[in-house]
Structures are given as C-alpha cells and as structure tokens.
Short mmCIF file of C-alpha atoms and ligand atoms in Angstrom, two decimals:
data_model
loop_
_atom_site.label_atom_id
_atom_site.label_comp_id
_atom_site.label_asym_id
_atom_site.label_seq_id
_atom_site.Cartn_x
_atom_site.Cartn_y
_atom_site.Cartn_z
CA MET A 139 -53.86 -51.01 110.09
CA SER A 140 -56.18 -50.29 107.43
CA THR A 141 -57.17 -47.21 105.64
CA GLU A 142 -60.92 -46.35 104.69
CA THR A 143 -60.88 -43.73 101.94
CA ILE A 144 -63.52 -41.30 100.76
CA LEU A 145 -62.44 -41.25 96.92
CA ILE A 146 -63.38 -37.83 94.80
CA LEU A 147 -63.28 -38.23 91.09
CA GLY A 148 -62.70 -34.99 89.65
CA GLY A 149 -60.68 -32.00 91.49
CA SER A 150 -62.34 -28.86 90.27
CA PHE A 151 -65.24 -26.89 91.23
CA ALA A 152 -67.31 -29.62 92.66
CA GLY A 153 -64.26 -32.17 93.67
CA MET A 154 -62.28 -29.93 95.65
CA SER A 155 -65.12 -28.32 97.54
CA ALA A 156 -66.25 -31.82 98.22
CA ALA A 157 -62.63 -32.81 99.64
CA HIS A 158 -62.46 -29.80 101.77
CA TYR A 159 -66.12 -30.39 103.09
CA ALA A 160 -64.88 -34.16 104.22
CA LEU A 161 -61.88 -33.28 105.52
CA MET A 162 -63.37 -30.44 107.77
CA HIS A 163 -66.68 -32.08 108.60
CA ILE A 164 -66.80 -35.84 107.84
CA ILE A 165 -63.37 -37.23 108.95
CA PRO A 166 -63.19 -35.72 112.23
CA GLN A 167 -66.78 -37.17 113.03
CA LEU A 168 -65.91 -40.77 111.79
CA PRO A 169 -66.04 -43.57 114.62
CA LYS A 170 -62.38 -43.65 116.11
CA LYS A 171 -61.02 -47.30 116.08
CA ASP A 172 -57.81 -48.88 116.74
CA GLY A 173 -55.90 -49.91 113.40
CA ILE A 174 -58.54 -47.70 111.22
CA THR A 175 -57.28 -44.43 109.38
CA TYR A 176 -59.41 -42.38 107.06
CA ASN A 177 -58.33 -40.54 104.42
CA VAL A 178 -59.67 -38.28 101.46
CA THR A 179 -58.26 -39.26 97.83
CA VAL A 180 -58.58 -36.94 94.86
CA VAL A 181 -58.09 -38.00 91.37
CA ASN A 182 -57.60 -35.38 88.46
CA PRO A 183 -55.84 -35.41 85.38
CA SER A 184 -54.24 -31.88 85.83
CA LYS A 185 -52.15 -30.82 88.96
CA ASP A 186 -53.73 -27.44 88.70
CA PHE A 187 -57.31 -26.29 89.15
CA TYR A 188 -58.60 -24.31 86.27
CA TRP A 189 -60.95 -20.87 86.72
CA ARG A 190 -63.00 -21.89 83.88
CA ILE A 191 -65.29 -18.83 84.66
CA ALA A 192 -62.65 -16.42 82.98
CA GLY A 193 -62.33 -18.31 79.93
CA PRO A 194 -63.97 -16.04 77.76
CA ARG A 195 -61.66 -13.12 78.54
CA VAL A 196 -58.43 -15.19 78.36
CA ILE A 197 -59.38 -16.43 74.90
CA ALA A 198 -59.31 -12.93 73.92
CA SER A 199 -56.03 -11.87 75.44
CA LYS A 200 -53.66 -12.89 78.07
CA GLU A 201 -52.78 -9.17 79.12
CA LEU A 202 -56.78 -8.67 79.86
CA MET A 203 -56.50 -12.38 81.94
CA PRO A 204 -52.91 -13.59 82.78
CA TYR A 205 -52.55 -17.09 83.03
CA ASN A 206 -51.38 -17.01 86.59
CA LYS A 207 -54.99 -15.85 87.40
CA LEU A 208 -56.51 -18.86 85.88
CA PHE A 209 -54.41 -21.86 87.42
CA TYR A 210 -53.96 -22.52 91.09
CA PRO A 211 -52.24 -25.73 92.30
CA ILE A 212 -54.53 -28.38 94.05
CA GLU A 213 -52.36 -30.26 96.25
CA PRO A 214 -50.90 -27.40 98.63
CA ALA A 215 -54.31 -26.31 98.91
CA PHE A 216 -54.67 -29.25 101.32
CA ALA A 217 -51.43 -28.62 103.30
CA TYR A 218 -53.61 -28.11 106.42
CA ALA A 219 -54.75 -32.06 106.53
CA LYS A 220 -51.62 -33.50 104.74
CA ASP A 221 -51.80 -36.89 106.74
CA LYS A 222 -55.33 -37.33 105.79
CA PHE A 223 -54.94 -36.25 102.10
CA THR A 224 -53.82 -37.85 98.69
CA PHE A 225 -53.66 -36.38 95.44
CA VAL A 226 -53.51 -38.57 92.38
CA GLN A 227 -52.82 -37.01 88.94
CA GLY A 228 -54.66 -39.24 86.53
CA LYS A 229 -58.16 -40.35 85.43
CA ALA A 230 -60.66 -42.87 86.61
CA THR A 231 -61.20 -45.61 83.88
CA HIS A 232 -63.38 -47.80 85.32
CA VAL A 233 -65.72 -48.23 88.71
CA ASP A 234 -66.33 -51.46 90.02
CA SER A 235 -68.96 -50.91 92.33
CA ALA A 236 -69.13 -54.54 93.43
CA GLY A 237 -65.70 -54.62 94.70
CA GLN A 238 -65.87 -50.84 95.69
CA THR A 239 -62.80 -49.98 93.70
CA VAL A 240 -61.91 -47.39 90.99
CA SER A 241 -59.47 -48.00 88.47
CA VAL A 242 -57.19 -45.13 87.57
CA GLU A 243 -54.57 -44.32 85.01
CA SER A 244 -51.65 -42.18 86.32
CA VAL A 245 -50.23 -39.47 84.13
CA SER A 246 -47.06 -41.78 83.55
CA GLY A 247 -49.46 -44.43 82.01
CA GLU A 248 -49.38 -46.86 85.09
CA GLN A 249 -52.72 -48.54 86.30
CA LYS A 250 -53.88 -49.06 89.97
CA ASN A 251 -56.82 -49.89 91.79
CA ILE A 252 -58.28 -47.67 94.45
CA PRO A 253 -60.40 -49.04 97.16
CA TYR A 254 -63.17 -46.80 98.61
CA ALA A 255 -65.40 -46.48 101.65
CA ALA A 256 -67.58 -44.03 99.80
CA LEU A 257 -67.27 -42.44 96.33
CA VAL A 258 -67.88 -38.97 95.11
CA ILE A 259 -68.24 -38.45 91.40
CA ALA A 260 -67.37 -34.82 90.36
CA THR A 261 -65.99 -35.44 86.70
CA GLY A 262 -68.00 -32.20 85.47
CA PHE A 263 -68.28 -31.86 81.62
CA SER A 264 -66.12 -30.88 78.67
CA THR A 265 -66.90 -28.23 76.07
CA PRO A 266 -67.07 -29.02 72.34
CA THR A 267 -64.34 -26.41 71.64
CA PRO A 268 -60.96 -27.08 73.51
CA LEU A 269 -60.68 -23.45 74.68
CA PHE A 270 -62.92 -24.10 77.98
CA THR A 271 -61.89 -27.40 78.96
CA GLN A 272 -58.41 -28.54 81.06
CA THR A 273 -58.19 -32.19 79.49
CA THR A 274 -54.53 -32.76 80.50
CA ASP A 275 -52.46 -29.99 82.20
CA ARG A 276 -52.04 -26.48 82.66
CA ALA A 277 -49.29 -26.41 79.94
CA ALA A 278 -51.48 -27.91 77.27
CA LEU A 279 -54.28 -25.60 77.97
CA GLU A 280 -51.98 -22.33 77.78
CA ALA A 281 -50.49 -23.82 74.36
CA THR A 282 -53.97 -23.64 73.24
CA TYR A 283 -54.62 -20.14 74.02
CA ASP A 284 -51.04 -19.12 72.77
CA ALA A 285 -52.02 -20.60 68.99
CA PHE A 286 -55.69 -19.08 69.51
CA HIS A 287 -54.09 -15.58 70.04
CA THR A 288 -51.90 -15.95 67.18
CA GLN A 289 -55.01 -16.50 64.76
CA LEU A 290 -57.24 -13.92 66.83
CA LYS A 291 -55.04 -11.07 65.96
CA HIS A 292 -55.61 -11.51 62.11
CA ALA A 293 -59.32 -12.58 62.11
CA LYS A 294 -61.58 -10.80 60.02
CA THR A 295 -64.44 -13.24 60.43
CA VAL A 296 -65.11 -14.99 63.69
CA VAL A 297 -68.42 -17.11 64.09
CA ILE A 298 -69.68 -18.48 67.72
CA GLY A 299 -72.19 -21.15 67.48
CA GLY A 300 -74.32 -20.69 70.54
CA ALA A 301 -75.80 -18.02 72.42
CA GLY A 302 -75.78 -19.22 76.10
CA PRO A 303 -73.87 -17.30 78.57
CA VAL A 304 -70.47 -18.73 77.17
CA GLY A 305 -71.22 -17.82 73.53
CA VAL A 306 -72.44 -14.58 74.57
CA GLU A 307 -69.31 -13.77 76.97
CA ALA A 308 -66.72 -14.89 74.36
CA ALA A 309 -68.44 -12.97 71.81
CA GLY A 310 -68.08 -9.76 73.75
CA GLU A 311 -64.62 -10.07 74.83
CA ILE A 312 -63.42 -11.09 71.36
CA SER A 313 -65.12 -8.53 69.68
CA GLU A 314 -64.30 -5.62 71.83
CA PHE A 315 -60.72 -7.18 71.70
CA LEU A 316 -60.75 -6.95 67.84
CA ASN A 317 -63.16 -3.67 67.35
CA GLY A 318 -62.27 -1.67 70.47
CA LYS A 319 -64.84 0.25 72.63
CA PRO A 320 -66.93 2.90 71.00
CA GLY A 321 -67.26 6.22 72.10
CA PHE A 322 -69.11 7.29 75.40
CA MET A 323 -72.66 7.25 73.59
CA ALA A 324 -71.77 5.63 70.61
CA SER A 325 -74.04 2.29 69.92
CA ALA A 326 -71.41 0.70 67.46
CA PRO A 327 -67.68 0.87 66.54
CA LYS A 328 -67.14 3.38 63.89
CA ASN A 329 -64.53 1.07 61.70
CA PRO A 330 -64.81 -2.69 63.11
CA LYS A 331 -61.95 -4.61 62.17
CA ALA A 332 -63.62 -8.00 62.27
CA LYS A 333 -67.05 -9.40 61.77
CA VAL A 334 -67.98 -11.28 64.68
CA THR A 335 -71.34 -13.33 64.55
CA VAL A 336 -73.47 -15.25 67.31
CA ILE A 337 -75.47 -17.99 66.07
CA SER A 338 -78.63 -18.52 68.33
CA ALA A 339 -80.53 -21.68 67.81
CA GLU A 340 -83.60 -19.89 69.57
CA LYS A 341 -85.43 -16.62 68.87
CA LYS A 342 -83.75 -15.11 72.03
CA MET A 343 -80.09 -15.77 73.62
CA LEU A 344 -79.26 -16.68 77.32
CA PRO A 345 -81.95 -19.18 78.05
CA VAL A 346 -82.17 -18.81 81.71
CA LEU A 347 -82.57 -15.20 81.52
CA ARG A 348 -86.04 -13.39 80.45
CA GLU A 349 -86.31 -12.00 76.72
CA SER A 350 -85.76 -8.16 77.54
CA ILE A 351 -82.40 -9.07 79.30
CA SER A 352 -81.36 -10.76 75.97
CA LYS A 353 -82.22 -7.93 74.15
CA GLN A 354 -80.03 -5.82 76.20
CA ALA A 355 -77.19 -8.29 75.56
CA GLU A 356 -77.75 -7.73 71.92
CA LYS A 357 -77.52 -4.01 72.28
CA PHE A 358 -74.31 -4.46 74.11
CA LEU A 359 -72.98 -6.94 71.69
CA LYS A 360 -73.78 -4.48 68.65
CA ARG A 361 -71.96 -1.89 70.77
CA VAL A 362 -68.70 -3.84 70.62
CA GLY A 363 -69.32 -4.73 67.07
CA ALA A 364 -70.84 -8.19 67.01
CA ASP A 365 -74.31 -9.55 65.51
CA VAL A 366 -76.63 -12.09 66.44
CA VAL A 367 -78.60 -14.21 63.83
CA TYR A 368 -81.63 -16.20 65.77
CA ASN A 369 -83.51 -19.05 65.15
CA THR A 370 -80.66 -20.69 63.33
CA LYS A 371 -78.65 -23.52 63.99
CA VAL A 372 -75.12 -24.39 63.04
CA VAL A 373 -75.49 -27.67 61.05
CA SER A 374 -71.83 -28.33 60.28
CA ALA A 375 -68.23 -26.44 60.81
CA THR A 376 -65.49 -27.84 58.57
CA LYS A 377 -61.84 -26.81 58.62
CA ALA A 378 -60.31 -26.54 55.18
CA SER A 379 -57.29 -28.19 56.11
CA GLU A 380 -55.07 -29.25 59.40
CA ALA A 381 -53.28 -25.96 59.28
CA GLU A 382 -53.58 -23.72 62.15
CA ASP A 383 -54.59 -20.80 59.96
CA ALA A 384 -57.18 -22.64 57.55
CA LYS A 385 -60.54 -21.20 57.34
CA THR A 386 -63.72 -23.01 58.79
CA THR A 387 -66.97 -23.46 56.47
CA VAL A 388 -69.96 -22.87 58.80
CA GLN A 389 -73.04 -24.11 57.50
CA LEU A 390 -76.02 -22.74 58.99
CA SER A 391 -79.59 -24.26 59.00
CA ASP A 392 -81.32 -21.43 56.76
CA GLY A 393 -79.11 -22.34 53.82
CA LYS A 394 -76.28 -19.79 54.34
CA THR A 395 -72.71 -20.37 54.97
CA ILE A 396 -69.95 -18.49 56.29
CA GLU A 397 -66.42 -18.87 55.79
CA ALA A 398 -64.68 -17.84 59.08
CA ASP A 399 -61.13 -17.30 60.05
CA ILE A 400 -62.18 -18.48 63.57
CA TYR A 401 -65.13 -20.75 65.01
CA ILE A 402 -65.86 -21.46 68.27
CA ASP A 403 -68.57 -24.16 69.01
CA ALA A 404 -70.38 -23.05 72.43
CA THR A 405 -73.19 -25.11 71.57
CA GLY A 406 -73.29 -27.31 74.76
CA THR A 407 -71.56 -29.35 76.80
CA ARG A 408 -70.69 -33.18 77.55
CA PRO A 409 -70.50 -34.62 80.73
CA ASN A 410 -67.39 -36.77 81.36
CA THR A 411 -69.13 -39.86 82.27
CA ASN A 412 -68.01 -42.45 79.51
CA PHE A 413 -65.91 -44.44 82.14
CA LEU A 414 -69.07 -45.31 84.29
CA PRO A 415 -71.51 -48.16 83.41
CA LYS A 416 -74.51 -46.82 81.23
CA GLU A 417 -77.05 -47.93 83.94
CA TRP A 418 -75.95 -45.24 86.14
CA LEU A 419 -76.48 -42.51 83.34
CA ASP A 420 -79.48 -40.43 82.47
CA ASN A 421 -80.73 -39.74 78.71
CA ARG A 422 -78.31 -36.78 78.57
CA ASN A 423 -75.39 -39.19 79.74
CA ARG A 424 -75.26 -37.41 83.31
CA VAL A 425 -74.97 -39.59 86.60
CA SER A 426 -78.27 -40.30 87.57
CA CYS A 427 -79.05 -39.73 91.19
CA ASN A 428 -81.82 -39.09 93.90
CA ALA A 429 -82.75 -35.51 93.16
CA LYS A 430 -83.02 -34.95 97.28
CA THR A 431 -80.20 -37.27 98.58
CA LEU A 432 -77.88 -36.88 95.63
CA ARG A 433 -76.85 -40.63 96.36
CA VAL A 434 -76.50 -42.53 93.03
CA GLU A 435 -78.97 -45.51 93.64
CA ALA A 436 -78.03 -47.60 90.90
CA ALA A 437 -74.33 -47.64 92.08
CA GLY A 438 -74.91 -49.57 95.16
CA PRO A 439 -74.09 -48.20 98.57
CA ARG A 440 -72.13 -44.91 99.34
CA VAL A 441 -71.88 -43.52 95.92
CA TYR A 442 -72.80 -39.78 95.24
CA VAL A 443 -72.64 -37.12 92.67
CA VAL A 444 -71.77 -33.66 92.75
CA GLY A 445 -71.44 -30.70 90.07
CA ASP A 446 -72.18 -30.63 86.72
CA CYS A 447 -72.27 -34.24 85.85
CA GLY A 448 -75.12 -35.00 87.87
CA SER A 449 -78.33 -35.26 86.94
CA TYR A 450 -80.05 -33.29 89.79
CA THR A 451 -78.80 -29.87 88.83
CA ARG A 452 -79.30 -27.19 85.60
CA GLY A 453 -75.67 -26.62 86.29
CA GLY A 454 -73.19 -23.87 87.39
CA VAL A 455 -71.08 -23.08 90.47
CA MET A 456 -73.36 -21.40 92.57
CA ASP A 457 -75.84 -24.49 92.70
CA GLN A 458 -72.97 -26.36 94.14
CA TYR A 459 -73.33 -24.19 97.51
CA ASP A 460 -76.42 -26.06 98.15
CA ALA A 461 -75.71 -29.30 96.76
CA ILE A 462 -72.21 -30.24 98.22
CA PRO A 463 -73.27 -29.89 101.82
CA VAL A 464 -75.97 -32.34 100.75
CA ALA A 465 -74.17 -34.77 99.18
CA MET A 466 -71.54 -34.82 102.05
CA THR A 467 -73.91 -34.88 104.86
CA ASN A 468 -75.84 -38.02 103.62
CA LEU A 469 -72.31 -39.42 102.93
CA ARG A 470 -71.32 -38.81 106.47
CA THR A 471 -74.48 -40.38 107.65
CA ASP A 472 -73.90 -43.49 105.35
CA LEU A 473 -70.29 -44.02 106.33
CA VAL A 474 -70.97 -43.67 110.04
CA ALA A 475 -73.85 -46.37 109.94
CA HIS A 476 -71.39 -48.54 107.76
CA LEU A 477 -68.51 -48.16 110.19
CA SER A 478 -70.44 -48.33 113.39
CA GLY A 479 -73.14 -50.96 112.37
CA GLN A 480 -75.62 -48.69 113.73
CA THR A 481 -78.87 -47.39 111.83
CA PRO A 482 -78.28 -44.43 109.76
CA GLY A 483 -79.33 -41.10 110.74
CA PRO A 484 -81.80 -38.89 108.87
CA ASP A 485 -81.06 -37.47 105.19
CA ARG A 486 -80.25 -33.87 104.51
CA HIS A 487 -82.38 -32.84 101.16
CA TYR A 488 -81.31 -30.72 98.35
CA GLU A 489 -83.68 -28.11 97.19
CA ALA A 490 -83.04 -26.81 93.45
CA ASN A 491 -82.95 -23.04 93.69
CA LEU A 492 -84.56 -22.33 89.94
CA LYS A 493 -84.91 -18.60 90.13
CA GLU A 494 -83.71 -16.37 87.35
CA GLN A 495 -79.94 -16.09 88.17
CA GLN A 496 -77.19 -15.56 85.62
CA LEU A 497 -74.59 -12.96 85.24
CA VAL A 498 -73.38 -12.40 81.73
CA PRO A 499 -70.15 -9.78 81.24
CA ILE A 500 -70.27 -8.17 77.67
CA GLY A 501 -66.83 -6.92 77.13
CA SER A 502 -64.84 -5.08 79.93
CA SER A 503 -67.12 -2.66 80.92
CA LYS A 504 -70.90 -3.66 80.36
CA GLY A 505 -73.01 -6.66 81.15
CA VAL A 506 -76.37 -8.19 81.77
CA GLY A 507 -77.98 -10.45 84.25
CA ALA A 508 -80.15 -11.32 87.06
CA ALA A 509 -79.91 -12.23 90.87
CA ASN A 510 -82.77 -13.71 92.95
CA GLY A 511 -85.15 -13.36 90.09
CA MET A 512 -84.54 -9.53 89.72
CA ALA A 513 -82.85 -7.96 86.57
CA LEU A 514 -79.42 -6.46 87.48
CA PRO A 515 -78.27 -3.12 85.98
CA SER A 516 -75.01 -3.33 83.69
CA VAL A 517 -72.70 -1.45 86.11
CA MET A 518 -73.54 -4.15 88.64
CA VAL A 519 -72.93 -7.08 86.41
CA TRP A 520 -69.47 -5.26 85.80
CA GLY A 521 -68.95 -4.59 89.43
CA ILE A 522 -69.73 -8.17 90.49
CA LYS A 523 -68.39 -10.21 87.44
CA GLY A 524 -67.02 -8.18 84.64
CA ARG A 525 -64.09 -6.68 86.30
CA ASP A 526 -62.30 -9.82 87.17
CA TYR A 527 -64.78 -12.83 86.33
CA LEU A 528 -65.19 -13.45 90.15
CA ILE A 529 -61.41 -14.24 90.66
CA GLY A 530 -61.02 -11.86 93.52
CA MET A 531 -64.51 -12.57 95.33
CA LEU A 532 -64.39 -16.43 95.01
CA VAL A 533 -61.11 -18.21 94.21
CA GLU A 534 -59.38 -17.70 97.76
CA GLY A 535 -62.47 -19.37 99.59
CA HIS A 536 -62.58 -22.31 96.90
CA MET A 537 -58.93 -22.95 97.14
CA ASN A 538 -58.76 -22.93 101.03
CA GLY A 539 -62.23 -24.35 101.41
CA LYS A 540 -63.47 -21.44 103.57
CA THR A 541 -66.65 -21.21 101.33
CA TYR A 542 -67.38 -24.76 103.27
CA GLU A 543 -66.28 -23.88 106.66
CA LYS A 544 -69.92 -23.94 108.01
CA GLU A 545 -71.99 -26.83 107.48
CA GLY A 546 -75.02 -24.92 107.46
CA LYS A 547 -78.45 -25.41 108.91
CA TRP A 548 -80.57 -28.50 107.82
CA LYS A 549 -83.94 -29.86 108.35
CA PRO A 550 -83.40 -33.76 109.27
CA GLN A 551 -85.65 -35.68 106.59
CA PRO A 552 -86.91 -39.16 107.17
CA VAL A 553 -84.90 -41.80 105.31
CA VAL A 554 -86.97 -43.26 102.50
CA ALA A 555 -86.22 -46.44 100.65
CA ALA A 556 -84.01 -46.32 97.59
CA GLY A 557 -86.18 -45.84 94.24
CA GLN A 558 -89.16 -44.03 96.12
CA LEU A 559 -88.28 -40.84 95.49
CA GLY A 560 -87.71 -39.25 91.99
CA THR A 561 -84.28 -39.99 90.74
CA SER A 562 -83.88 -37.54 88.00
CA ARG A 563 -85.40 -34.48 86.78
CA GLY A 564 -84.53 -35.94 83.23
C1 FAD B 730 -66.58 -20.89 79.72
C2 FAD B 730 -67.33 -20.86 80.75
C3 FAD B 730 -67.65 -20.06 81.76
C4 FAD B 730 -68.47 -20.34 82.83
N1 FAD B 730 -68.78 -19.40 83.95
C5 FAD B 730 -69.60 -19.40 84.67
C6 FAD B 730 -70.17 -18.58 85.52
O1 FAD B 730 -69.67 -17.52 85.51
N2 FAD B 730 -71.15 -18.87 86.48
C7 FAD B 730 -71.08 -20.26 86.97
O2 FAD B 730 -71.92 -20.60 87.91
N3 FAD B 730 -70.78 -21.10 86.15
C8 FAD B 730 -70.15 -20.99 85.22
N4 FAD B 730 -69.88 -22.15 84.10
C9 FAD B 730 -70.07 -23.16 84.53
C10 FAD B 730 -69.10 -23.87 85.56
O3 FAD B 730 -67.74 -23.85 85.06
C11 FAD B 730 -69.30 -25.24 85.72
O4 FAD B 730 -70.64 -25.19 86.54
C12 FAD B 730 -68.23 -26.10 86.55
O5 FAD B 730 -67.05 -26.00 85.89
C13 FAD B 730 -68.74 -27.32 87.15
O6 FAD B 730 -67.90 -27.71 88.21
P1 FAD B 730 -67.57 -29.54 88.50
O7 FAD B 730 -66.60 -29.42 89.13
O8 FAD B 730 -68.87 -29.95 88.38
O9 FAD B 730 -67.04 -29.95 86.95
P2 FAD B 730 -65.55 -29.30 85.91
O10 FAD B 730 -65.43 -28.00 86.16
O11 FAD B 730 -66.18 -29.80 84.63
O12 FAD B 730 -64.75 -30.39 86.70
C14 FAD B 730 -64.41 -31.46 86.42
C15 FAD B 730 -63.37 -32.40 86.66
O13 FAD B 730 -63.07 -33.57 86.56
C16 FAD B 730 -61.69 -34.08 85.90
N5 FAD B 730 -62.21 -35.36 85.22
C17 FAD B 730 -62.90 -35.44 84.18
N6 FAD B 730 -62.89 -36.93 83.97
C18 FAD B 730 -62.27 -37.42 84.77
C19 FAD B 730 -61.97 -38.95 85.19
N7 FAD B 730 -62.16 -39.78 84.42
N8 FAD B 730 -61.25 -39.19 86.37
C20 FAD B 730 -60.75 -37.96 87.08
N9 FAD B 730 -61.17 -36.55 86.79
C21 FAD B 730 -61.95 -36.54 85.74
C22 FAD B 730 -61.64 -32.88 84.88
O14 FAD B 730 -60.27 -32.69 84.11
C23 FAD B 730 -62.06 -31.69 85.67
O15 FAD B 730 -60.96 -31.24 86.50
C24 FAD B 730 -68.82 -21.51 83.03
C25 FAD B 730 -68.46 -22.49 82.26
C26 FAD B 730 -67.64 -22.31 81.09
C27 FAD B 730 -67.35 -23.31 80.18
C1 NAG B 731 -55.32 -42.73 101.17
O1 NAG B 731 -55.78 -43.85 100.84
C2 NAG B 731 -55.11 -44.16 99.49
C3 NAG B 731 -55.98 -45.16 98.92
O2 NAG B 731 -56.18 -46.20 99.66
C4 NAG B 731 -53.59 -44.47 99.62
O3 NAG B 731 -53.22 -44.70 98.29
C5 NAG B 731 -52.86 -43.35 100.20
O4 NAG B 731 -51.43 -43.64 100.43
C6 NAG B 731 -53.52 -42.98 101.55
N1 NAG B 731 -53.09 -41.20 101.97
C7 NAG B 731 -52.68 -41.25 103.34
C8 NAG B 731 -52.07 -40.08 103.47
O5 NAG B 731 -52.83 -42.06 104.18
#
C-alpha cells in the first residue's frame, strides 16, 4: 500500500478552499490503481479558521462581533471526506523539493516529514499589529482581544498608522464605539470622548479606490469623530514600557509626535514565507509563480501557490475565486500525467481582475466602495458588508466547500515550457 498526498500548507481562506477543491474535483479523477490511495493533508497552526474580515469590528467590541462568529473548526468541515482527509495542527518549517517532503513542527513540538505528490502553498500573510493575525490558536487571539478591549474603554488618543481598507475600517469601528453615532444630520459627534487619527502616507486613502470615494470615506470617518492626516508616514512607534496600559510615542514624518493610548500598525502585510528557499520568492517575499498557471516553477514539479502569499495577486478573498480553480486544475493535469505516465493535457490560465473593487464599512451604518468599477452608495456597502462583515453571505460556503462545487468553464491553453511566460508581476 502506498499513499499519494496532495499537501496543502495553510488552512485559511485559500488553503481550505484548495482542500475542498482537491477532494471534490481532483481525487475522484486520479487514475485508480491497486495498492495506491490518495489523500489531501492540510497543515495549519490553529484548529480553527479565523474570519479575519470581521477583525476591524471585533477589536471595537465583542458585543458587536462575538468571538463565536469569528472562529470555525477546520477538521469537521471535511467530515464528508473523512477517509481521504488529514488535518495536521502545526507549522511547515522546511520544504525539500528534491525529496518532495515538507518538515512540519506539530503544536506539541514534534517534528515530522510529510511526503507530497503535489504541494500547494497557501500560508498567506501576517499583519504588523497582532490584532488581525491568528498565529497560534483561537484562545491566544481571544486573549489579545480581551486585553485590547480593556485598554480601549479608557483610551483618549488612538492612532492608526496606514489608510488602506484595514486602517480605515478599524478607525471607523473604534471611533464609533468610543464616540458614538452622531444625530441623523450631524456631521460629527458633539462631545467626542477620544481623538482618533488615521495616518495616510499618500495624498488619499484606500489606494484601490478613486479619490472621490476616499473623500467620502473621510466624511464618514469625521462623522464618528476620526480625523485623517495625509502625506505623512509613521516613522516609529515606541511603547513607554512593557505595561499593557503604557502609552506609545508615535513619531510622524512631518516632525510631529503623538502620545497615543493606543497605536494600531495597519501599514501593510508580511507574507508567511520565511520557511521557503529565498530563490522561490519575489522582491516582496511573496512566492514567485507563473502568473498564468500559478505553478511555482523554481520549486520543481507539482508545486503551486494560492492566496495572498502568491506573486500573481493584488490580494483579497474575491481574487481567490478566480485563482483556486486555475491552480487546482493545473495540479490535477500535472498529477494525472505524473501518475499515468501520459503527456499532460492543456493548461488553465488565471486572469487578474483589476477592476476598481473594494467594500469598506465605516462604523455600523455607513460605508464606501466600488464593485466591478462602479461606485456603490453607502447603504449598499452597509447591506452587503457593513451589517456583519460578510459572515452571513460567505462563511457557510467557505466552510463546507460549496463555493467551489462547480469547476467553472475554462478555455484550454497550450502548454508553454517553464520560464517562457512572465513569472510574476513583481
Ligand atoms: C483586518 C482585515 C480585513 C480584511 N478584509 C477583507 C475583505 O473584506 N475582503 C477581502 O477580500 N479581503 C479582506 N482582507 C484580506 C484577506 O484577509 C486575505 O485576502 C486573506 O486572509 C488571504 O487568505 P490566505 O488564505 O491566502 O492567507 P491567510 O488568511 O493569511 O492564511 C494563511 C494561513 O496559513 C497559516 N500559516 C502561516 N504560516 C504557516 C506555515 N509555516 N505552515 C502552515 N501554515 C501556516 C496561517 O496561520 C493561516 O492560517 C482583510 C484582511 C485583514 C487583515
Ligand atoms: C494522508 O497522508 C498523510 C501523509 O502521507 C498521512 O500521514 C495520513 O495518515 C494520510 N491520511 C489518510 C486519511 O489516509
């Protein structure tokens, strides 16, 4: 008896989706041979999937966003394929692409090597603030939130570094929580309890959206008592001591400093790729791949990348709906050819959707955004996302895999030798 494993590193948005796709559309189509069984193995540090999208609201209050809406157990989501699925709670620490094995350190600290027939890298990114990254388990992130809530209640000065969607959403939720909603026509709260400031490095917020939408976001932030400073960077943020309630001195590039009760660093993301060989990474430490096929060509045969750690994407969960079927179809093609000794079939290609598209709730009743290149009114942003941060609309299909029930239509593309297509968008 031997086992051929489709090994998936990371069990979040991209990793779980890849696993469902593999169980539904790949394993059933692999050649049936005596003595060979196939399986899908997912490695992830936490037993629970974390609905990161709702992070900006949960940091304001767990009454507004209870923890049990944020975390969902991973392994039971694959009960429909129990005999073909294995969950390993742990972290990949090394990939040996010559030997086609991955070293994994389990939560209990033991090392093991997992051989793979095909490998999917889906290890995503970490945020500079600990508020939006699940590094170990659910309990640890909940404890981080509990401690933050204790500080937030008494905060008079809050600074948020970075004016991307995460910074803007966090500012809206926190400011509304501390300062309340203004009256129906009011443009700002009467007696704001806290001064909340968003620091934008650029001359506008929300890089993906047009300037007029950024202006509208500023208006909605003002409405809940938050200000924006433009063309300014956070140079450093230094906590006075280790104490939880210690102030942070935020040094700005215009020479000013702010003494903040709370500082949230929302200035970017860091790919979780430091366990991989440097030669596999691009200049932003993302996994460099063929931008059409999503193969990691530097990594040898049958290695793919999906999700935000990949060089092919500008990021986000919506983009994964385009990318996962592509990477997984090509994985199936390659694996079938490998196992059967036949020449591989045609490739499936990924097309980046670069239309203006992003929804940004600002507090519990307003929001800005665009979909498919069209600006959306506040009430629609609220209706789609602001109500519950997409939990009602998307969690179930993500967890049970129904989102990927259909393979989707695709146009077969001729196979091009490795290296002949652009590998990344840099
Ligand atoms: C606050 C916030 C709000 C957001 N809101 C939206 C939104 O509204 N819409 C949207 O489209 N996008 C949103 N995003 C972006 C979205 O969260 C990302 O696109 C998404 O998390 C990427 O999914 P992923 O699976 O690629 O990576 P991640 O979600 O980062 O998951 C990576 C997984 O891999 C695990 N991992 C890390 N290292 C290893 C290792 N060595 N071995 C094994 N496992 C490992 C991690 O623990 C994690 O579980 C938001 C992001 C943040 C921070
Ligand atoms: C799947 O493969 C992995 C790695 O080879 C192995 O540890 C696990 O027991 C297998 N699981 C099943 C359900 O066969």
